[in-house]
mmCIF file of C-alpha atoms and ligand atoms in Angstrom:
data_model
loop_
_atom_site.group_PDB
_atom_site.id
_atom_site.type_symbol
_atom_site.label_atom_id
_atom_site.label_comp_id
_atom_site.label_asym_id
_atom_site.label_seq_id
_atom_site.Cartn_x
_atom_site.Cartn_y
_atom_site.Cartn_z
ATOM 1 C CA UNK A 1 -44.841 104.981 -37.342
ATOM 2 C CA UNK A 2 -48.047 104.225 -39.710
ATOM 3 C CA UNK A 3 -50.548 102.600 -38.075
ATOM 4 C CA UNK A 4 -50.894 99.815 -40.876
ATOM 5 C CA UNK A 5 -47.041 99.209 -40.234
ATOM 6 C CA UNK A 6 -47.556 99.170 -36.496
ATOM 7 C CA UNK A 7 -50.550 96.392 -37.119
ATOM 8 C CA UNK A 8 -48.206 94.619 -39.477
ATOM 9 C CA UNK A 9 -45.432 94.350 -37.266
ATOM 10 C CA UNK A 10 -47.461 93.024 -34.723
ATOM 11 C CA UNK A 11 -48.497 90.105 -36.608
ATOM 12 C CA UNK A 12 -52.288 90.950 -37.639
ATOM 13 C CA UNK A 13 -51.223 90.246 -41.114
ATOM 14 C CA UNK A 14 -49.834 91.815 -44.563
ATOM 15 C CA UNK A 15 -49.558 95.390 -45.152
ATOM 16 C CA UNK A 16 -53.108 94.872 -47.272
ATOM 17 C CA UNK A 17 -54.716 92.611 -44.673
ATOM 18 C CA UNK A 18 -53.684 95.268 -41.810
ATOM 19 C CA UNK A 19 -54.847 98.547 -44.020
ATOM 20 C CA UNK A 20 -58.516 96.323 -44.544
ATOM 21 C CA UNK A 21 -58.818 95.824 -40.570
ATOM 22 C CA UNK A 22 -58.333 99.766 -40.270
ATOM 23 C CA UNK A 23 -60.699 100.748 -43.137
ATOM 24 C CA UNK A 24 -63.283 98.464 -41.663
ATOM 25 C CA UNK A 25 -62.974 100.188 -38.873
ATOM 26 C CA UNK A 26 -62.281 97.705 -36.298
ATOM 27 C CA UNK A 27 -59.333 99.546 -34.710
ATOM 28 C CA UNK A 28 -59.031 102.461 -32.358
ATOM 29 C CA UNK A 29 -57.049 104.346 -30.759
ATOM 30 C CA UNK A 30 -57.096 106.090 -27.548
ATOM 31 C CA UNK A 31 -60.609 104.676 -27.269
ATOM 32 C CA UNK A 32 -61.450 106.286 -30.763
ATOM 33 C CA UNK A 33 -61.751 104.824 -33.828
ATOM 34 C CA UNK A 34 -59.302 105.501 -36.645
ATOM 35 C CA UNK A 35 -59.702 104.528 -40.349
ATOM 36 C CA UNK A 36 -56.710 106.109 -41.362
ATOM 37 C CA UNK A 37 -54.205 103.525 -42.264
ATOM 38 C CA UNK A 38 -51.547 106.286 -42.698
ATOM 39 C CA UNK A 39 -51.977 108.083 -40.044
ATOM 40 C CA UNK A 40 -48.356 108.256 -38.289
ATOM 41 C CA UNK A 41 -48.434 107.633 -34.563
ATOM 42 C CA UNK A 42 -45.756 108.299 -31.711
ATOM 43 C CA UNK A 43 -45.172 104.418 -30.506
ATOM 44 C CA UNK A 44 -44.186 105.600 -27.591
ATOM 45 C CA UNK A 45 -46.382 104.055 -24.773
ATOM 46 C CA UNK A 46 -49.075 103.820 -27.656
ATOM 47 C CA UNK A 47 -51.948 101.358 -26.570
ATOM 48 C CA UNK A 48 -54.051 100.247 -29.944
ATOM 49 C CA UNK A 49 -57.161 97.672 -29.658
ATOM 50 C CA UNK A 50 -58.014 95.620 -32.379
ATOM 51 C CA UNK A 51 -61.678 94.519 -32.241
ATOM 52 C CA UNK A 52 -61.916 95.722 -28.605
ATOM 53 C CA UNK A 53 -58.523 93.787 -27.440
ATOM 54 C CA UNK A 54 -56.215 96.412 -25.868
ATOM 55 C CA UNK A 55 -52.221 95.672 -27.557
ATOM 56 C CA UNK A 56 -49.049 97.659 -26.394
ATOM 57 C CA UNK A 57 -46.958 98.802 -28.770
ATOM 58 C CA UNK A 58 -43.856 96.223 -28.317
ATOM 59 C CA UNK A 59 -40.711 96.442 -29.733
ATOM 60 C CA UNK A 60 -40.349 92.633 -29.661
ATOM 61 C CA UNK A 61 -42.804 89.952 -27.903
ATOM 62 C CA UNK A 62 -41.946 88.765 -24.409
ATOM 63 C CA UNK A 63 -44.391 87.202 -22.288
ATOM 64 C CA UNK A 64 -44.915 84.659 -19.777
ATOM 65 C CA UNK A 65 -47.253 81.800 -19.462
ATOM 66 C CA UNK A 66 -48.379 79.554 -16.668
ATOM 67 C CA UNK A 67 -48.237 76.230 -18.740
ATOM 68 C CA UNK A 68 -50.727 73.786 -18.147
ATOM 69 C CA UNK A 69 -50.145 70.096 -18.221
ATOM 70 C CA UNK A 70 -50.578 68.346 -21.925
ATOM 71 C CA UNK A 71 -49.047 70.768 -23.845
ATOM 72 C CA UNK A 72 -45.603 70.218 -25.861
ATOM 73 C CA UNK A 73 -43.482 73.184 -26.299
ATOM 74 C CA UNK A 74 -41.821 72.339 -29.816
ATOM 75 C CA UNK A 75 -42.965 74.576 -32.622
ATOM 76 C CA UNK A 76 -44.210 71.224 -34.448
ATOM 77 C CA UNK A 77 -46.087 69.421 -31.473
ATOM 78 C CA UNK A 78 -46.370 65.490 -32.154
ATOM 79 C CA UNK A 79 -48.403 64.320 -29.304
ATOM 80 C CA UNK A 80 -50.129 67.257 -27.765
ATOM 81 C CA UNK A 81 -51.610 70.602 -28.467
ATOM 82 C CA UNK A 82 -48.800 72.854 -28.975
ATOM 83 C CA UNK A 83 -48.428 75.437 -25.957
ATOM 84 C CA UNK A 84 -48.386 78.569 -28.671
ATOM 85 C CA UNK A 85 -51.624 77.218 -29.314
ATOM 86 C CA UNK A 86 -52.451 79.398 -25.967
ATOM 87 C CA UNK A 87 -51.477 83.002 -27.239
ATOM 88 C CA UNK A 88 -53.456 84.795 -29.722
ATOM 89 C CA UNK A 89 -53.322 84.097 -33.643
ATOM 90 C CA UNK A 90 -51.076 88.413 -34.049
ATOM 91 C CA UNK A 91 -48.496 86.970 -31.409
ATOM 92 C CA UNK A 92 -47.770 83.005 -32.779
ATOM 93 C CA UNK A 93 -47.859 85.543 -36.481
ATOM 94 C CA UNK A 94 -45.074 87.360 -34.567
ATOM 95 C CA UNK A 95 -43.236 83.637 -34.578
ATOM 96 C CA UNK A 96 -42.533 83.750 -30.857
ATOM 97 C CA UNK A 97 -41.089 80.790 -29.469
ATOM 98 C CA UNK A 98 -40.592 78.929 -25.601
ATOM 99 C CA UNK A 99 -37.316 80.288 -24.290
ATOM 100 C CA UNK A 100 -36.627 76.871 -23.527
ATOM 101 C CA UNK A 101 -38.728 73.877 -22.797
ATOM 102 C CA UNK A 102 -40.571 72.252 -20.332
ATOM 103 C CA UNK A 103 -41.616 68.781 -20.743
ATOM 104 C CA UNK A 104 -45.284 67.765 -21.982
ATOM 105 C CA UNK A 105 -46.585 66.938 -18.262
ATOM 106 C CA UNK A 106 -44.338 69.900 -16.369
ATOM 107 C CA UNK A 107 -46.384 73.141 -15.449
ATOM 108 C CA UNK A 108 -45.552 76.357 -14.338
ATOM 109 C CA UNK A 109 -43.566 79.372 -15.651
ATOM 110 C CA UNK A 110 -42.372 79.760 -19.566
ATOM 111 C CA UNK A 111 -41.269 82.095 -21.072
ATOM 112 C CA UNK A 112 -41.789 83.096 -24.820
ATOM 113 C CA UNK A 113 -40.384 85.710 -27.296
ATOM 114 C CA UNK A 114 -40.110 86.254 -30.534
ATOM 115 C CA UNK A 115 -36.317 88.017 -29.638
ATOM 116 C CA UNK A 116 -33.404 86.166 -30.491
ATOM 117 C CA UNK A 117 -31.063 87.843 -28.120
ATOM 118 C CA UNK A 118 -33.267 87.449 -24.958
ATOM 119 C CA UNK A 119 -33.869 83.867 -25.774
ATOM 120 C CA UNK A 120 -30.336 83.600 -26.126
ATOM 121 C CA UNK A 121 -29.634 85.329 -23.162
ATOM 122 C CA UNK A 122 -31.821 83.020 -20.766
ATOM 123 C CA UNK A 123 -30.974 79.685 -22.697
ATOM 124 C CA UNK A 124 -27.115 80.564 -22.957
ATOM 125 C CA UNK A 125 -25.032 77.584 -20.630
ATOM 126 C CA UNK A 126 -23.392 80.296 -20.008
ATOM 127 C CA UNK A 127 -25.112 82.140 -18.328
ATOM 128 C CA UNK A 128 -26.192 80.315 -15.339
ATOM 129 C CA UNK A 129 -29.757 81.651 -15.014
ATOM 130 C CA UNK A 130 -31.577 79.686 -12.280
ATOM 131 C CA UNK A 131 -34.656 77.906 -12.465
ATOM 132 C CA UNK A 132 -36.852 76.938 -9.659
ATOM 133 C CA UNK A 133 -38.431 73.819 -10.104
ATOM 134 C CA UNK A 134 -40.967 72.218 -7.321
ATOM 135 C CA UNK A 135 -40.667 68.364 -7.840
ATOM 136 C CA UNK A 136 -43.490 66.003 -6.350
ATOM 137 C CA UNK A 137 -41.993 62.580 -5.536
ATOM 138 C CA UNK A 138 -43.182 58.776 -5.382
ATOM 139 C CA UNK A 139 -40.954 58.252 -2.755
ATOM 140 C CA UNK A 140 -40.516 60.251 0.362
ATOM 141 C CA UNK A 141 -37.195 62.355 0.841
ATOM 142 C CA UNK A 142 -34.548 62.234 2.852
ATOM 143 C CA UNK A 143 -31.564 64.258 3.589
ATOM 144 C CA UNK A 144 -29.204 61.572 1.851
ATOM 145 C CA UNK A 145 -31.106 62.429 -1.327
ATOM 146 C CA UNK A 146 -30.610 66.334 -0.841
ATOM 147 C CA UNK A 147 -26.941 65.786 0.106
ATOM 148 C CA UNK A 148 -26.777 63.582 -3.487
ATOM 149 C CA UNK A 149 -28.201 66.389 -5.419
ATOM 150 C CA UNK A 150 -25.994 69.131 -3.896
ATOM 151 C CA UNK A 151 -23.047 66.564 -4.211
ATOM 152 C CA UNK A 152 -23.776 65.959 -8.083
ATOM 153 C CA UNK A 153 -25.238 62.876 -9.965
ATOM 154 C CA UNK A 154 -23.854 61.469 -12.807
ATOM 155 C CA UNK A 155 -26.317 61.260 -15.887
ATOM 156 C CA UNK A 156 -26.238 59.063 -18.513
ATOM 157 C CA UNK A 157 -24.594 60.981 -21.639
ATOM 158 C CA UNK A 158 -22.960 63.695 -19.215
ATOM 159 C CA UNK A 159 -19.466 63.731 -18.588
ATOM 160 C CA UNK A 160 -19.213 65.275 -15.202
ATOM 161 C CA UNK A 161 -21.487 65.035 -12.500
ATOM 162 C CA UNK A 162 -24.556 67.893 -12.620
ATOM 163 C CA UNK A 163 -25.245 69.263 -9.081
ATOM 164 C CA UNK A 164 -28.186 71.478 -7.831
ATOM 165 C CA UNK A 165 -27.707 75.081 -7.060
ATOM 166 C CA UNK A 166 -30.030 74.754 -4.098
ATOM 167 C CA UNK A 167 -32.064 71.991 -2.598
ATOM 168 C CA UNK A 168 -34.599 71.721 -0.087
ATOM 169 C CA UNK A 169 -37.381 69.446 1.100
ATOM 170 C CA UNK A 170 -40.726 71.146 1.473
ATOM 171 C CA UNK A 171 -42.737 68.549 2.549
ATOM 172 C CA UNK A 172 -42.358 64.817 2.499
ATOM 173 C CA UNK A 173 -43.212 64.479 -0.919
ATOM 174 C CA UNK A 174 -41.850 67.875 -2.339
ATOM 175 C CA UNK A 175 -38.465 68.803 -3.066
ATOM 176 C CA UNK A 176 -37.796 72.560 -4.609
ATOM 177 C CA UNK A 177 -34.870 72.187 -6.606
ATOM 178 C CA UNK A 178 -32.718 74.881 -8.518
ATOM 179 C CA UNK A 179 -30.615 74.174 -11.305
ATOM 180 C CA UNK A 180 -28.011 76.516 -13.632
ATOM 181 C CA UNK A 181 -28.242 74.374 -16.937
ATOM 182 C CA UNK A 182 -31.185 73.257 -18.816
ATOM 183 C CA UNK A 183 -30.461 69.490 -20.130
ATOM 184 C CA UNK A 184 -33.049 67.589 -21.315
ATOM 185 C CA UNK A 185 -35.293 65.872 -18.782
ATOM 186 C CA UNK A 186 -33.038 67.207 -16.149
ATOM 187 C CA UNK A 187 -35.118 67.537 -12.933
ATOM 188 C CA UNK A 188 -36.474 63.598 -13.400
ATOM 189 C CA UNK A 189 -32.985 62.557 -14.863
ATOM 190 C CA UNK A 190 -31.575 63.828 -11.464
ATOM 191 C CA UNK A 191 -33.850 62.416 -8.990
ATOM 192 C CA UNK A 192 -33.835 59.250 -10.597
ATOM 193 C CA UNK A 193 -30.129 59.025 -10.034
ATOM 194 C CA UNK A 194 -30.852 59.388 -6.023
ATOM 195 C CA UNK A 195 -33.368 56.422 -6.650
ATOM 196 C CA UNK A 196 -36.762 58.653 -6.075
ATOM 197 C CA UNK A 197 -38.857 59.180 -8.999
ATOM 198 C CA UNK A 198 -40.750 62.915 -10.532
ATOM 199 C CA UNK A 199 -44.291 62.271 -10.097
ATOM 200 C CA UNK A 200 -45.518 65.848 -11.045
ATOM 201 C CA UNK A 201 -43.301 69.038 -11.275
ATOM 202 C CA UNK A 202 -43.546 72.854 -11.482
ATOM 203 C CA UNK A 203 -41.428 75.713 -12.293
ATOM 204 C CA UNK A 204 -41.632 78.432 -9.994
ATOM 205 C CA UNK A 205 -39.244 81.189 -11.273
ATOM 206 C CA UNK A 206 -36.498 81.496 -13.943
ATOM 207 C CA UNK A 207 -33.911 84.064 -12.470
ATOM 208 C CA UNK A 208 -35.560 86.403 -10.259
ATOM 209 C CA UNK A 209 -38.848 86.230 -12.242
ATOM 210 C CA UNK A 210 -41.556 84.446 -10.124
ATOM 211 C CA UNK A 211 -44.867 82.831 -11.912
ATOM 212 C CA UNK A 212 -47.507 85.665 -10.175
ATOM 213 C CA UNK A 213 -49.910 84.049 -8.232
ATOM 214 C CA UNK A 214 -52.588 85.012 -10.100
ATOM 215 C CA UNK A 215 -51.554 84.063 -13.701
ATOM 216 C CA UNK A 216 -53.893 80.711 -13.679
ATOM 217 C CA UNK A 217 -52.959 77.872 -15.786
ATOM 218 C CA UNK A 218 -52.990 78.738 -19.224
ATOM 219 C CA UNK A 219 -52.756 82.421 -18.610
ATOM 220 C CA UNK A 220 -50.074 84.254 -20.236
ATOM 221 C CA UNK A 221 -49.256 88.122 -19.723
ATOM 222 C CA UNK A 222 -46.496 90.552 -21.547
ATOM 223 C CA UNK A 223 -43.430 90.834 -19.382
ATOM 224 C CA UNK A 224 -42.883 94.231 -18.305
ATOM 225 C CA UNK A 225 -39.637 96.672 -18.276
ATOM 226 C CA UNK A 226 -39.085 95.415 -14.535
ATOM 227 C CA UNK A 227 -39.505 91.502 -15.275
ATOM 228 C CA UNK A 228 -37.270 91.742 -18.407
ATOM 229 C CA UNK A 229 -34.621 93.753 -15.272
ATOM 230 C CA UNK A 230 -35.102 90.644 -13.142
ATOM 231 C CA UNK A 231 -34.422 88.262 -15.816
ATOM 232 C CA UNK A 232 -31.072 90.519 -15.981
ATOM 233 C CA UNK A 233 -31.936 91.314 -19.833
ATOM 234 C CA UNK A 234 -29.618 94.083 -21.195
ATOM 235 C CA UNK A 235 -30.025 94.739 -25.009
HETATM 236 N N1 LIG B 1 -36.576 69.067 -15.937
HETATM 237 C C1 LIG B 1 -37.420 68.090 -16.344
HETATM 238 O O1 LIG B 1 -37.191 66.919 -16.078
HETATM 239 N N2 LIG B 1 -38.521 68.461 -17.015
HETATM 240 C C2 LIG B 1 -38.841 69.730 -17.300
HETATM 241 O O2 LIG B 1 -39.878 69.997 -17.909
HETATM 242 C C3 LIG B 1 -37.963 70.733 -16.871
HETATM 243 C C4 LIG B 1 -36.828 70.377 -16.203
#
């Protein structure tokens, strides 16, 4: 593929604006400059830095981000920064979006592409994919409230009662919680309904993707070949 098409495609602008950032000579690669906005290039594990930032060549955008608190996931934030507002200008020019959302005050792992079919993958009903959620509560817990959860609760607006995939009190204030469907408000909804009350909350994993350790708040990386396996995507 041309290198000006490669830099297009991964959203540093126009065909013109792309073949200017190669004349200028602010991209290399292997390390080497090239000002050849022609020049065709195997894409095939092909690493290219723009103004000294490494990029993989990637087929579509898939990353993950440990989202700090204050940040609204809609594409038109009302109240808050917008989380896209965290990835560089080429990817939000890629028009990835959450895969999913988490609430303004939740933190923890998201997940953002710019592919329709994984997003609708991991956001299908269908589907089932768990999410791990660690819950902080006013109250402290007690089994009754575990048993509730497993049981189901009936939320306002549902028809049947939603129960928890798993359930277990980590400390006397912390309740890890995993749940199948991804309603609105869900985790709070549901432990309001066993009269406790969310006073901070966390995803942990989505599937069998878990947020690494050492992705700090606000940190995002690209998902690699084995996450996208874990998060059971097939194309
Ligand atoms: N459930 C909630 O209540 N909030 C979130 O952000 C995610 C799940």
């Amino acid at each position: 593929m041309q290198l000006e098409r490669i830099l297009q495609k991964h959203g540093f602008g126009s065909r013109r604006e792309c073949r200017g950032l190669i004349r200028r000579e602010r991209v290399a690669i292997n390390g080497q400059i090239c000002d050849d906005p022609f020049v065709e290039l195997d894409t095939d594990g092909l690493v290219f830095t723009v103004d000294g930032v490494d990029w993989p060549y990637a087929e579509f955008a898939a990353l993950m981000l440990n989202k700090p608190a204050g940040y609204e996931c809609s594409r038109k934030p009302k109240h808050h920064a917008g989380v896209l507002e965290l990835l560089p200008v080429p990817l939000r020019e890629r028009e990835v979006q959450p895969i999913g959302r988490l609430d303004e005050d939740t933190t923890g792992l998201l997940l953002i592409t710019d592919n329709g079919q994984l997003n609708h993958q991991l956001s299908s009903g269908k589907r089932k994919v768990p999410k791990v959620y660690l819950a902080t509560t006013k109250h402290p817990l007690d089994q009754v409230q575990i048993d509730q959860l497993m049981a189901g609760v009936l939320l306002a607006d549902e028809i049947e009662p939603i129960a928890a995939a798993a359930a277990e009190i980590v400390g006397d204030y912390q309740l890890r919680l995993t749940l199948t469907e991804g309603k609105y408000h869900q985790v709070k909804r549901m432990v309001a309904a066993v009269s406790n009350r969310v006073e901070a909350l966390h995803r942990e994993a989505v599937g069998e993707l878990t947020l690494p350790d050492d992705l700090k708040p606000g940190e995002w990386r690209w998902l690699s070949a084995v996450d996208l396996q874990k998060l059971g995507y097939s194309k």
